[in-house]
mmCIF file of C-alpha atoms and ligand atoms in Angstrom:
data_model
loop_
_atom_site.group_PDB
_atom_site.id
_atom_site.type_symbol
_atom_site.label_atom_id
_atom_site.label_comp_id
_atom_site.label_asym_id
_atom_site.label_seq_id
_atom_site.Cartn_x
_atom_site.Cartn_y
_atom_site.Cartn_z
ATOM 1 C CA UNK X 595 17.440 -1.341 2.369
ATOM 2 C CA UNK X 596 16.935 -1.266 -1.600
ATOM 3 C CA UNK X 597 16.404 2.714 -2.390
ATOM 4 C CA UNK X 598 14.435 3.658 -5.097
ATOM 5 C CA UNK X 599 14.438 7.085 -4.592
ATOM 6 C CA UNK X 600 16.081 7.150 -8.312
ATOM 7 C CA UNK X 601 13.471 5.691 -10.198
ATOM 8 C CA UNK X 602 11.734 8.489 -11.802
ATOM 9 C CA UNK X 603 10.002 8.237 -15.489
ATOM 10 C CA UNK X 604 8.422 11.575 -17.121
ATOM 11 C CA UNK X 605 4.860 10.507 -18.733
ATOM 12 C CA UNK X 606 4.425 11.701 -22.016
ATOM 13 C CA UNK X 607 2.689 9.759 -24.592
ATOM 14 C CA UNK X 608 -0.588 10.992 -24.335
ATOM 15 C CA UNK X 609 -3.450 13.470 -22.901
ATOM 16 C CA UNK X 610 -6.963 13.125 -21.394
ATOM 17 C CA UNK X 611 -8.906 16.334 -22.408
ATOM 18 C CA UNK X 612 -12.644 17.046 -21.495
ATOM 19 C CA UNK X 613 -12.914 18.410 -24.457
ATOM 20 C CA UNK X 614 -12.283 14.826 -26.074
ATOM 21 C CA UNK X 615 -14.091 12.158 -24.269
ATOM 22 C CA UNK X 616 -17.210 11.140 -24.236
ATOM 23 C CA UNK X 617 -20.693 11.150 -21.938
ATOM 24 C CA UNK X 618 -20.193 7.334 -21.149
ATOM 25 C CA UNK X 619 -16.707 5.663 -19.103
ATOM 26 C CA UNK X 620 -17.612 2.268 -21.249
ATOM 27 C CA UNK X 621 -16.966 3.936 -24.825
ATOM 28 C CA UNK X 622 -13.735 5.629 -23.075
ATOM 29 C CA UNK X 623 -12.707 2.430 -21.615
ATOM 30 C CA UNK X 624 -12.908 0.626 -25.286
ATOM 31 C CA UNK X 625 -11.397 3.715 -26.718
ATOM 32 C CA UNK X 626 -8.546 2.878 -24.347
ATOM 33 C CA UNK X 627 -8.780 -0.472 -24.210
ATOM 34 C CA UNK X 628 -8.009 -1.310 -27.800
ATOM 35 C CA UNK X 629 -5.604 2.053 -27.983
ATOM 36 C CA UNK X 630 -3.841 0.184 -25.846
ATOM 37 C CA UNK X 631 -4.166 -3.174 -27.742
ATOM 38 C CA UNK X 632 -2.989 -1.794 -30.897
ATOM 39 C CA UNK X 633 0.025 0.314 -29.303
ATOM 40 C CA UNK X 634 1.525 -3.158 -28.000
ATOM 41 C CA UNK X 635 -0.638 -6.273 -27.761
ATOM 42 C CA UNK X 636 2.023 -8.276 -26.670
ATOM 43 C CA UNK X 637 0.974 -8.262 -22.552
ATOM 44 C CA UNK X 638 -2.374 -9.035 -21.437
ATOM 45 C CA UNK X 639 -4.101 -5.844 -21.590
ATOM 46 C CA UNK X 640 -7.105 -8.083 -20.091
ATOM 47 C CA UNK X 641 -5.141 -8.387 -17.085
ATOM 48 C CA UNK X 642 -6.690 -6.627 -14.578
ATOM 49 C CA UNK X 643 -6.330 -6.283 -10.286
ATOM 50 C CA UNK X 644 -9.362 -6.854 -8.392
ATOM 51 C CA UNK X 645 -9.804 -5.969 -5.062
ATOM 52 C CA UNK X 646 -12.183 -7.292 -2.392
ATOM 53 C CA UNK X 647 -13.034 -6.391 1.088
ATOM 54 C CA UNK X 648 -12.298 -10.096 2.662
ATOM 55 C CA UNK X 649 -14.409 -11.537 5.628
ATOM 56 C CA UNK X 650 -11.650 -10.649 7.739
ATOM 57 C CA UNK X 651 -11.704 -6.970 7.126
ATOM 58 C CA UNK X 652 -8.741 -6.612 4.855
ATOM 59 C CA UNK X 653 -8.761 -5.577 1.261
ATOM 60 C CA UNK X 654 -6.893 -7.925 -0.485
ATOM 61 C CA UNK X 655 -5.940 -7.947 -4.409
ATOM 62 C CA UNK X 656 -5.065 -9.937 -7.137
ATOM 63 C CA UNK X 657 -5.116 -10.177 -10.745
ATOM 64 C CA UNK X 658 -7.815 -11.728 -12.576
ATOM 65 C CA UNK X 659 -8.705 -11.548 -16.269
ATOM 66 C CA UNK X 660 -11.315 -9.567 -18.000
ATOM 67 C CA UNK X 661 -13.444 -11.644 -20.491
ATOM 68 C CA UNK X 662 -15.784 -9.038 -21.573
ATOM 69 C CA UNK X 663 -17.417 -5.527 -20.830
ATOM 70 C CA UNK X 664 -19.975 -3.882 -22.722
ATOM 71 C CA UNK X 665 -22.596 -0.948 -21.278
ATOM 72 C CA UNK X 666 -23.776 -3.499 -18.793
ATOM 73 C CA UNK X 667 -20.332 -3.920 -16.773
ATOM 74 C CA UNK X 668 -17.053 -5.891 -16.935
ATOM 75 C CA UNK X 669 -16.980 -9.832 -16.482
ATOM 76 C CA UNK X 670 -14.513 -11.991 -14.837
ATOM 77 C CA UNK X 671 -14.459 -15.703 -13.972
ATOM 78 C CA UNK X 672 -13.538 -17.752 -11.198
ATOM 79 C CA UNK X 673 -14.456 -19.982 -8.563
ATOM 80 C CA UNK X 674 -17.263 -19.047 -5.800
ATOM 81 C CA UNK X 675 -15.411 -20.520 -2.832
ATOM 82 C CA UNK X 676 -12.111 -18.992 -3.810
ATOM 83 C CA UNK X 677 -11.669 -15.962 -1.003
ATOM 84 C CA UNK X 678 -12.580 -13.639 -3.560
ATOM 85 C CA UNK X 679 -15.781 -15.698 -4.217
ATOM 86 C CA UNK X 680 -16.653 -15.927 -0.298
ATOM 87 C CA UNK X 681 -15.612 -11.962 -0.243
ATOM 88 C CA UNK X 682 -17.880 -10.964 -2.454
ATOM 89 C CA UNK X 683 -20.806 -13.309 -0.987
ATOM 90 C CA UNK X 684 -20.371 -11.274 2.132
ATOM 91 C CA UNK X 685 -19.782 -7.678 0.149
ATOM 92 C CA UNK X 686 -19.915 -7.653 -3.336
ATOM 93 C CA UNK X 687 -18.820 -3.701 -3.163
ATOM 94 C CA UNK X 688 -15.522 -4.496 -5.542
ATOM 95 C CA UNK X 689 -12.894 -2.329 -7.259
ATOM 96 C CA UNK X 690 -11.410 -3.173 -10.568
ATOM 97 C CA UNK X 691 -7.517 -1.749 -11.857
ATOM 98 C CA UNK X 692 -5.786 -1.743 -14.519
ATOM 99 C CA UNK X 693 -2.427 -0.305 -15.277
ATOM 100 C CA UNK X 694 -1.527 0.133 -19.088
ATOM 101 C CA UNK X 695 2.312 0.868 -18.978
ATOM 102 C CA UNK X 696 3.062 1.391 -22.556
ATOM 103 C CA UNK X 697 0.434 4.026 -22.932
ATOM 104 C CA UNK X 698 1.015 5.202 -19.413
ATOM 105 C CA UNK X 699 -2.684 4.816 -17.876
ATOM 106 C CA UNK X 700 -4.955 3.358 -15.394
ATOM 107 C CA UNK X 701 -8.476 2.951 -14.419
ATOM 108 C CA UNK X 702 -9.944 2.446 -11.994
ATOM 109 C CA UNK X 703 -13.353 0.791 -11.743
ATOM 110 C CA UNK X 704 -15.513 0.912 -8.032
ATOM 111 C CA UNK X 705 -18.900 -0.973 -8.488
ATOM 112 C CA UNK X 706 -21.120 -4.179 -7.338
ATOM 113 C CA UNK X 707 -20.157 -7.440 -8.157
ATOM 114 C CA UNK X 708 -22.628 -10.004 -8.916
ATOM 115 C CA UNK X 709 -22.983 -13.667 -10.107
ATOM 116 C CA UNK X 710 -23.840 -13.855 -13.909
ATOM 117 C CA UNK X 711 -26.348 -16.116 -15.232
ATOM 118 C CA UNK X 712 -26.085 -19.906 -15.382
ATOM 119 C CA UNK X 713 -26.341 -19.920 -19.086
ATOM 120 C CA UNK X 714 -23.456 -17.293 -19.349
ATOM 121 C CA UNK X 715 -21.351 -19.427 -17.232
ATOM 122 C CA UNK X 716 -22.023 -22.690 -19.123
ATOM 123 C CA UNK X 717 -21.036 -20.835 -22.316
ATOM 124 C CA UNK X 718 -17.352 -19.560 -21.534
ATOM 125 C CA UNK X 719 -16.473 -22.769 -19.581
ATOM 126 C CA UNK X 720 -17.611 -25.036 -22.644
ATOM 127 C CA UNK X 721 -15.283 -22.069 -25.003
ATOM 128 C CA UNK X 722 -12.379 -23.227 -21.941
ATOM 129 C CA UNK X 723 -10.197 -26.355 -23.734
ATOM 130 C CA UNK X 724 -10.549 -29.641 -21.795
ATOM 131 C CA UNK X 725 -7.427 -28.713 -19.546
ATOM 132 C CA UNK X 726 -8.743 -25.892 -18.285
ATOM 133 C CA UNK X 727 -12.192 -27.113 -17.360
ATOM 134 C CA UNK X 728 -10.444 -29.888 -15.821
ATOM 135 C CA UNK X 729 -8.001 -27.557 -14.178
ATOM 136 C CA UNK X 730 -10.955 -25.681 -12.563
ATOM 137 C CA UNK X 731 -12.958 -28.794 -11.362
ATOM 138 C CA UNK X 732 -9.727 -30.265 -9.674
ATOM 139 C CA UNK X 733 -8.551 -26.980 -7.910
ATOM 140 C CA UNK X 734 -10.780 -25.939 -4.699
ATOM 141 C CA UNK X 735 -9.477 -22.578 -5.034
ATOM 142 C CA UNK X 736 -7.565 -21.065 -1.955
ATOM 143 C CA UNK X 737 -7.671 -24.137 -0.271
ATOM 144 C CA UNK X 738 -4.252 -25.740 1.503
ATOM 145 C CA UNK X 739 -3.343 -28.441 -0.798
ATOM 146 C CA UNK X 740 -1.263 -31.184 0.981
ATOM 147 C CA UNK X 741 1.003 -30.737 -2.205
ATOM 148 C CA UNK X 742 2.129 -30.347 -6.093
ATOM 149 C CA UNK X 743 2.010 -33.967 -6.751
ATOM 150 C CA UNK X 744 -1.656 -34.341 -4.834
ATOM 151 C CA UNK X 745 -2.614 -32.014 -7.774
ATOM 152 C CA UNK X 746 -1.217 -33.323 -10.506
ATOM 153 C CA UNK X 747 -2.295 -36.525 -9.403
ATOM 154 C CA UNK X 748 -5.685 -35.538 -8.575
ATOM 155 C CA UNK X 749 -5.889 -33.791 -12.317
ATOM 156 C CA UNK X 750 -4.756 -37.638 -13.975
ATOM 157 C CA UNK X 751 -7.633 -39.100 -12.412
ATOM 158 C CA UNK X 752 -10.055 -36.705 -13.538
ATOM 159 C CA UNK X 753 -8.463 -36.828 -17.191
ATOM 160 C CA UNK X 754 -9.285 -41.274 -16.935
ATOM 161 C CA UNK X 755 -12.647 -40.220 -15.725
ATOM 162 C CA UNK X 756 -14.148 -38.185 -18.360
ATOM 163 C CA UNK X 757 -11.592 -39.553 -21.698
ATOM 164 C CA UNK X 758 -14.285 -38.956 -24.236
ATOM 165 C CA UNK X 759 -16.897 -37.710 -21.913
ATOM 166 C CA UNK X 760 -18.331 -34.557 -21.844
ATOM 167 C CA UNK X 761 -16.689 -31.525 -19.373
ATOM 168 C CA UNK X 762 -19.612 -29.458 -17.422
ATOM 169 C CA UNK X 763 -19.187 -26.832 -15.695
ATOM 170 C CA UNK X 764 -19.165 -27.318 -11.802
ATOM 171 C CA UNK X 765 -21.734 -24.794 -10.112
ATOM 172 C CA UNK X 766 -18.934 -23.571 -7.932
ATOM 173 C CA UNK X 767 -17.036 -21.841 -11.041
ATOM 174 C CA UNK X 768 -18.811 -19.363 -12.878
ATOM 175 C CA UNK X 769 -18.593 -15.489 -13.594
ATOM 176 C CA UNK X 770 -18.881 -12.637 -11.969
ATOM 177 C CA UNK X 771 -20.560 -9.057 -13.533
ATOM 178 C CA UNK X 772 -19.049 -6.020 -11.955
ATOM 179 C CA UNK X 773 -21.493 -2.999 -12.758
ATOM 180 C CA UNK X 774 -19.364 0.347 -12.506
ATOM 181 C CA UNK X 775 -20.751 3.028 -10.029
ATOM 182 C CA UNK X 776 -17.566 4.982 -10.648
ATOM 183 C CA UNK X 777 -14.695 5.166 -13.130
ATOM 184 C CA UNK X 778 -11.635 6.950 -12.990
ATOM 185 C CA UNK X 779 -9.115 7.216 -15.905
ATOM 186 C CA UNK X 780 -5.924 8.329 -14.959
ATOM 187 C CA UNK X 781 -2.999 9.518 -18.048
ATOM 188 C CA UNK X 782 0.212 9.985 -17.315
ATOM 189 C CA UNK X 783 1.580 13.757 -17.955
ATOM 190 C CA UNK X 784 4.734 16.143 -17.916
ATOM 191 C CA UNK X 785 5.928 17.452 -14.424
ATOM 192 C CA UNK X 786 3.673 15.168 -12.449
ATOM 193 C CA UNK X 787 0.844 16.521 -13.602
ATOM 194 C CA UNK X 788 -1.359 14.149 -14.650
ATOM 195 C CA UNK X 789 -4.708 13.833 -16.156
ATOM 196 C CA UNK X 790 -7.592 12.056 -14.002
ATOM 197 C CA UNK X 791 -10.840 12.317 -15.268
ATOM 198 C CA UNK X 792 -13.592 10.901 -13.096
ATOM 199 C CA UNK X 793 -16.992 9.607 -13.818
ATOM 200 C CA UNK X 794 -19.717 8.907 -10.845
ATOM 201 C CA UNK X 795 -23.027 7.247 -12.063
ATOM 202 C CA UNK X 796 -25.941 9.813 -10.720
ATOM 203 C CA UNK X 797 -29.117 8.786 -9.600
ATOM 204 C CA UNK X 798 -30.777 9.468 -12.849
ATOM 205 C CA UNK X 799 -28.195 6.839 -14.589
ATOM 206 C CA UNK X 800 -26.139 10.004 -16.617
ATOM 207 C CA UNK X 801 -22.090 9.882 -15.504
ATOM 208 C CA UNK X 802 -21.139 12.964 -13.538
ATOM 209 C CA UNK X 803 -17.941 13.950 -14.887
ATOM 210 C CA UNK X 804 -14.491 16.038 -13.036
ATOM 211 C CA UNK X 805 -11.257 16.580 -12.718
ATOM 212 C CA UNK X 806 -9.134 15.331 -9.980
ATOM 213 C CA UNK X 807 -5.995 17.174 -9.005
ATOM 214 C CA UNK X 808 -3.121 14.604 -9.601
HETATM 215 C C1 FMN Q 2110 -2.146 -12.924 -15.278
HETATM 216 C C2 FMN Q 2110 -3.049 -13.633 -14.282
HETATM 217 C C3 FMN Q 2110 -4.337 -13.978 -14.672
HETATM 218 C C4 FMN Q 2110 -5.203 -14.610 -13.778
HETATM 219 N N1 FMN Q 2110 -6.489 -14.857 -14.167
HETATM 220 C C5 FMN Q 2110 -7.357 -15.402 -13.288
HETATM 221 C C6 FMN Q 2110 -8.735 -15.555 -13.629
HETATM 222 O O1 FMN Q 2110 -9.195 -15.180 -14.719
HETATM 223 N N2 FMN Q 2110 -9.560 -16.130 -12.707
HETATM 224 C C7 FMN Q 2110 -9.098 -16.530 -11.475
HETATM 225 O O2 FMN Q 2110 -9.893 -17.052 -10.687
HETATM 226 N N3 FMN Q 2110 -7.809 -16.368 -11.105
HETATM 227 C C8 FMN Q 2110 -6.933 -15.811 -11.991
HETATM 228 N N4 FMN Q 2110 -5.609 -15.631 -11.619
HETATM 229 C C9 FMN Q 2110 -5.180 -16.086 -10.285
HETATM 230 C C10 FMN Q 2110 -5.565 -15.052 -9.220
HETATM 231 O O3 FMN Q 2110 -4.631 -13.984 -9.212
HETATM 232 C C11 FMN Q 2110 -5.639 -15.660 -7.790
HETATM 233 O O4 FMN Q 2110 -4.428 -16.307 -7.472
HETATM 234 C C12 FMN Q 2110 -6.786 -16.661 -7.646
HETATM 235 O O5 FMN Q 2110 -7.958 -16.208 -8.304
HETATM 236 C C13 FMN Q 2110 -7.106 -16.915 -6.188
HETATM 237 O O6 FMN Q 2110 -7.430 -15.709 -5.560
HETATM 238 P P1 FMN Q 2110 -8.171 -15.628 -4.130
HETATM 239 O O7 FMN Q 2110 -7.606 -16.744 -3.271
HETATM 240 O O8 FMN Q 2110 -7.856 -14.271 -3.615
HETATM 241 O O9 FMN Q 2110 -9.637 -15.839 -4.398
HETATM 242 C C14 FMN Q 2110 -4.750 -14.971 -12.479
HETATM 243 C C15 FMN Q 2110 -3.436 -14.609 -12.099
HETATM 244 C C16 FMN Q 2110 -2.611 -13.934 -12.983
HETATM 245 C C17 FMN Q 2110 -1.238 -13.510 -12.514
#
């Protein structure tokens, strides 16, 4: 049995005060966001985990990349069939994470996943270079591939097929707009006693705001 028992870290590079933050979890979350960014922008702060309820009852999580949130929500992109896409058919009730080590944070992001437009989708996979559009036409995501090579091979066909053609997007791949119901930003402090700072959308669209004992 590995014990960990030992590792223990004391949080201490910043504070989340009410006093400080503002009506809205989006401007927070780009305050953060590009805090975190500046401090060390050498992971992928886009990195983010996103959790589904799957159709056989389990949450399951992985890690998926944000492409871009404004007041509307937070946008990912992926394939429809994956199990993530076939989830979220079934329940698009979704939670977003992200854990920010260097500035010693995470938030957490409950809302509703939904498909975004056509046109939206057609625009980042025409920004995607030719191997990646190729990449997600040959890869029926979270399917049993027979192997490696059946891949690769499958992926030198496709590159014969369209040499000097144009790449569209297939209707299986597209994006996904996750519009927050709840946001929770969580700062690491002294003594265990951290900051989390919640915000619940209300009925009349304003963002309740508390603190949550840590
Ligand atoms: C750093 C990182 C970034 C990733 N970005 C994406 C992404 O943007 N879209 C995506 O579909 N999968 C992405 N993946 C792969 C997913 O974690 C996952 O393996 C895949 O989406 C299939 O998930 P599913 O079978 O649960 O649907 C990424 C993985 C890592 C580790």
């Amino acid at each position: 049995m590995n014990d960990l028992s030992n590792y223990r870290k004391s949080y201490e590079k910043s504070e989340l005060l009410e006093s400080t933050i503002p009506e809205d979890p989006i401007n927070l979350f780009n305050k953060w966001f590009h805090e975190v960014e500046d401090f060390d922008g050498s992971g992928e702060v886009n990195a983010m985990t996103v959790s589904t309820i799957g159709l056989d009852g389990f949450p399951k999580s992985r890690v998926v990349l944000l492409k871009k949130f404004n007041e509307e929500g937070f946008v990912f992109y992926t394939n429809y069939n994956s199990e993530k896409g076939r989830a979220i058919a079934k329940n698009p009730n979704i939670c977003l994470s992200f854990f920010w080590e260097s500035l010693e944070r995470q938030v957490i992001i409950k809302g509703i996943a939904q498909k975004t437009s056509e046109n939206n989708s057609d625009g980042y996979f025409e920004s995607r270079p030719d191997g990646s559009k190729l990449g997600a036409i040959v890869s029926n995501q979270s399917e049993i591939v027979p192997s490696r090579n059946y891949l690769e091979k499958s992926l030198k066909q496709l590159e014969i097929k369209f040499e000097g053609k144009e790449i569209l997007r297939p209707k299986n791949w597209g994006g996904y707009l996750v519009t927050p119901l709840e946001v929770e930003f969580w700062q690491g402090r002294p003594n265990r006693l951290h900051d989390r700072i919640r915000y619940a959308l209300q009925e009349d669209f304003t963002w309740q705001i508390n603190r949550l004992a840590p």
